[in-house]
mmCIF file of C-alpha atoms in Angstrom:
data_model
loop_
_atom_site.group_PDB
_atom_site.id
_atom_site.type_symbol
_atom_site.label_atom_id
_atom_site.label_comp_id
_atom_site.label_asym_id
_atom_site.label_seq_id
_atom_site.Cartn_x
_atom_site.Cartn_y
_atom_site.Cartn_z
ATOM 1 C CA UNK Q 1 0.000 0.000 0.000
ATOM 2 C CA UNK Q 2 0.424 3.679 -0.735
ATOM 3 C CA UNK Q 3 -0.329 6.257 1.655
ATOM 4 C CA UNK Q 4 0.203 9.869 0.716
ATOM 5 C CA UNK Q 5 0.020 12.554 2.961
ATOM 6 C CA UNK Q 6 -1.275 16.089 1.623
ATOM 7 C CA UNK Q 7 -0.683 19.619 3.198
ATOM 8 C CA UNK Q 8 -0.909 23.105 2.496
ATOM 9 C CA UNK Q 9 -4.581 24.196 1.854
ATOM 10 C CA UNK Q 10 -6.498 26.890 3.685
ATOM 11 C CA UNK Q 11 -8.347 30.465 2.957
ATOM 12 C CA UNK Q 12 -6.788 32.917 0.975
ATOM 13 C CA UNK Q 13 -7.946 36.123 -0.283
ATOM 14 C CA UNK Q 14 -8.251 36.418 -4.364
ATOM 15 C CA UNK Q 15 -4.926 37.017 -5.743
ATOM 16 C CA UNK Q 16 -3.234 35.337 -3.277
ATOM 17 C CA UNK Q 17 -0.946 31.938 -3.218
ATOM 18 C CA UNK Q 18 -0.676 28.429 -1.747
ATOM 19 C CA UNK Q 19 1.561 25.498 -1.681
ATOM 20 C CA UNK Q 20 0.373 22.146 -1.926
ATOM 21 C CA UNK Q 21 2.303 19.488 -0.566
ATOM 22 C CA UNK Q 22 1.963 15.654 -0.898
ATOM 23 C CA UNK Q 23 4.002 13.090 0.092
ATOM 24 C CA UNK Q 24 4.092 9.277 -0.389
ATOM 25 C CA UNK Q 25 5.108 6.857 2.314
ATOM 26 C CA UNK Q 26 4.671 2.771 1.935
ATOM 27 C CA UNK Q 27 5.121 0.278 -0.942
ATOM 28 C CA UNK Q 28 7.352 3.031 -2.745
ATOM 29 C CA UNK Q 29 8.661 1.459 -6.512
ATOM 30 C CA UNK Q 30 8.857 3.966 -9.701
ATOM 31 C CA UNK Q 31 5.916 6.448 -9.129
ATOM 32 C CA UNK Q 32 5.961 7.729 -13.347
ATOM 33 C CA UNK Q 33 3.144 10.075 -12.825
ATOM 34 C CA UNK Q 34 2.236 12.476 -9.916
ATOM 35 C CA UNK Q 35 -0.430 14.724 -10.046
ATOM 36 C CA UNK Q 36 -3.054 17.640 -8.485
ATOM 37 C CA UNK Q 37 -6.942 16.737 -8.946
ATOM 38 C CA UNK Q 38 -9.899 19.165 -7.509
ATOM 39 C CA UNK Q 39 -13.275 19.345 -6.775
ATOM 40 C CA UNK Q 40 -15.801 21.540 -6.423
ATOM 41 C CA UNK Q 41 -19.170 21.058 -4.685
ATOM 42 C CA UNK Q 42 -21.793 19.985 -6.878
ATOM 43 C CA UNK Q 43 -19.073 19.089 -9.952
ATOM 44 C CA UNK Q 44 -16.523 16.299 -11.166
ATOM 45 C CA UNK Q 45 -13.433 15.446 -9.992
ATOM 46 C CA UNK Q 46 -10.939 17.456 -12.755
ATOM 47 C CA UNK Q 47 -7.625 17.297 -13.341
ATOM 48 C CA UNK Q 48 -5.000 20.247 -12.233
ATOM 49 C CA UNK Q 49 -1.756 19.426 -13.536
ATOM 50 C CA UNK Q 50 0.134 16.003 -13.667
ATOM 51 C CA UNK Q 51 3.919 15.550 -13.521
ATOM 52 C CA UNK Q 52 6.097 12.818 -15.403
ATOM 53 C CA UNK Q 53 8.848 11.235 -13.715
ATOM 54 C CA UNK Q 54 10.943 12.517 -15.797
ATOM 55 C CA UNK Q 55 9.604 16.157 -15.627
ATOM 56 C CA UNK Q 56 7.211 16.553 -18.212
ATOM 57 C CA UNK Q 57 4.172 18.342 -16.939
ATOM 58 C CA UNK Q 58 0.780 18.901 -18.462
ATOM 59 C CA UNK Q 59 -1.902 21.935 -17.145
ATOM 60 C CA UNK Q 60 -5.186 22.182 -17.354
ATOM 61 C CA UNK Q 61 -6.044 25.618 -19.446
ATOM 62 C CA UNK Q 62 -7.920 27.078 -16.484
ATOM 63 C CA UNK Q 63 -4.437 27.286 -13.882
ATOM 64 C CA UNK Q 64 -1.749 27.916 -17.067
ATOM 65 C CA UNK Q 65 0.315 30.405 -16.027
ATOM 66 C CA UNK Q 66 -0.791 30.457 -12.412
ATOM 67 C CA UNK Q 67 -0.015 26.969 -10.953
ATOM 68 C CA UNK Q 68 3.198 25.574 -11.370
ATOM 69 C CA UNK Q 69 3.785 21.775 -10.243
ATOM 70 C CA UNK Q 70 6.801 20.253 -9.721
ATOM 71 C CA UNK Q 71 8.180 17.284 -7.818
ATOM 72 C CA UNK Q 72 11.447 15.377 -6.284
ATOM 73 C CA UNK Q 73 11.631 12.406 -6.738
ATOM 74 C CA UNK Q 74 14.363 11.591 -3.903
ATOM 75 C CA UNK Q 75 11.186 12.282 -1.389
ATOM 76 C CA UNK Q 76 8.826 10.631 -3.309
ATOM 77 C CA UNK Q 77 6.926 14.365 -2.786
ATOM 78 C CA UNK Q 78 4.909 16.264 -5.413
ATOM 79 C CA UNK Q 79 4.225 20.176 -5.163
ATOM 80 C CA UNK Q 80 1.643 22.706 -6.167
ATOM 81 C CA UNK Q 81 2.719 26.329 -6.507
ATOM 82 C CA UNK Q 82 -0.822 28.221 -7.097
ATOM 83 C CA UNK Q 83 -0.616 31.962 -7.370
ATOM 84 C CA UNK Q 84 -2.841 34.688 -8.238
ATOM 85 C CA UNK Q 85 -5.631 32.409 -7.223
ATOM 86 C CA UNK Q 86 -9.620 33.191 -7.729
ATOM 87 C CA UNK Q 87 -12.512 32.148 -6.085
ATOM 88 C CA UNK Q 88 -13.324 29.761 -8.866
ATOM 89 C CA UNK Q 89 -10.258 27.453 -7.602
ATOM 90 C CA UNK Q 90 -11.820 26.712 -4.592
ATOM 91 C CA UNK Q 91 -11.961 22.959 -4.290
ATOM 92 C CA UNK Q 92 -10.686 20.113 -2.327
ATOM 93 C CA UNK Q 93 -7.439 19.150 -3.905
ATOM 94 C CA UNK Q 94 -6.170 15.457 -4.114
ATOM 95 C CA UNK Q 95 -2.972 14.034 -4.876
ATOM 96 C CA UNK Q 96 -2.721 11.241 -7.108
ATOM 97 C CA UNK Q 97 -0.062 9.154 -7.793
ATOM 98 C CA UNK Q 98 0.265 6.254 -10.543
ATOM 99 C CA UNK Q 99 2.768 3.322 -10.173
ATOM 100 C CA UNK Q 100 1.709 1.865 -13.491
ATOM 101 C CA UNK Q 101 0.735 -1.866 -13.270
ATOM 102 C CA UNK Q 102 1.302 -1.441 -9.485
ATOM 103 C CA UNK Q 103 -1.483 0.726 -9.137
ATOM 104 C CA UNK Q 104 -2.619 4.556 -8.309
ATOM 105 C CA UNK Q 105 -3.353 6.477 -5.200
ATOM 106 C CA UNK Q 106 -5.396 9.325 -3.838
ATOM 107 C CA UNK Q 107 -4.578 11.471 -0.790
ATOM 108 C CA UNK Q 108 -7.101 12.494 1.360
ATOM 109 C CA UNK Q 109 -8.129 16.001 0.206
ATOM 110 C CA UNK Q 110 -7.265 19.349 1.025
ATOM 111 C CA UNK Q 111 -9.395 22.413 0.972
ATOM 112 C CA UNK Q 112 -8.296 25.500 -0.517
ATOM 113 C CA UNK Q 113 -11.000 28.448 -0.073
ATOM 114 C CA UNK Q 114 -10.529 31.703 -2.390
ATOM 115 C CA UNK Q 115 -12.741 34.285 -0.936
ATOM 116 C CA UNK Q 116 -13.361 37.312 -3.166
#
């Protein structure tokens, strides 16, 4: 088993930042891809951004240019830089990470509130 461990959410005013942190503990092989989920009440489960192992990164149009996501791989630890956030990026976040054939993970959730 995987456990990962998220921190970093809380209230911010618009414009503000946060840092998302998550890191994975446990049955540790090659996590390839790492990534930043959210949800909103009353909508799906979308994806943030998503980080190769080898540093490739993908974004979904709504956070380009304002999130940045990043990882290191020696702590098995994936980041979210989120700046000049809005109120329409308030969600619980979740962390997921993919070990392939071994399977993929979800952290808990963390809330990030944007008040206007």
């Amino acid at each position: 088993q995987v456990q990962l461990v998220e921190s970093g959410g809380g209230l911010v005013q618009a414009g503000g930042s946060l840092r998302l942190s998550c890191a994975a503990s446990g049955s540790i092989f090659s996590i390839n891809l790492m990534g930043w989920y959210r949800q909103a009440p009353g909508k799906q489960r979308e994806l943030v951004a998503i980080i190769a192992r080898v540093g490739t990164t993908n974004y979904a149009d709504s956070v380009k240019g304002r999130f940045t996501i990043s990882r290191d791989n020696a702590k098995n630890t994936v980041y979210l830089q989120m700046n000049s956030l809005k109120p329409e990026d308030t969600a619980v976040y979740y962390c997921n990470v993919d070990q392939g054939s071994r399977g993929a993970y979800w952290g808990q959730g963390t809330q990030v509130t944007v008040s206007s």
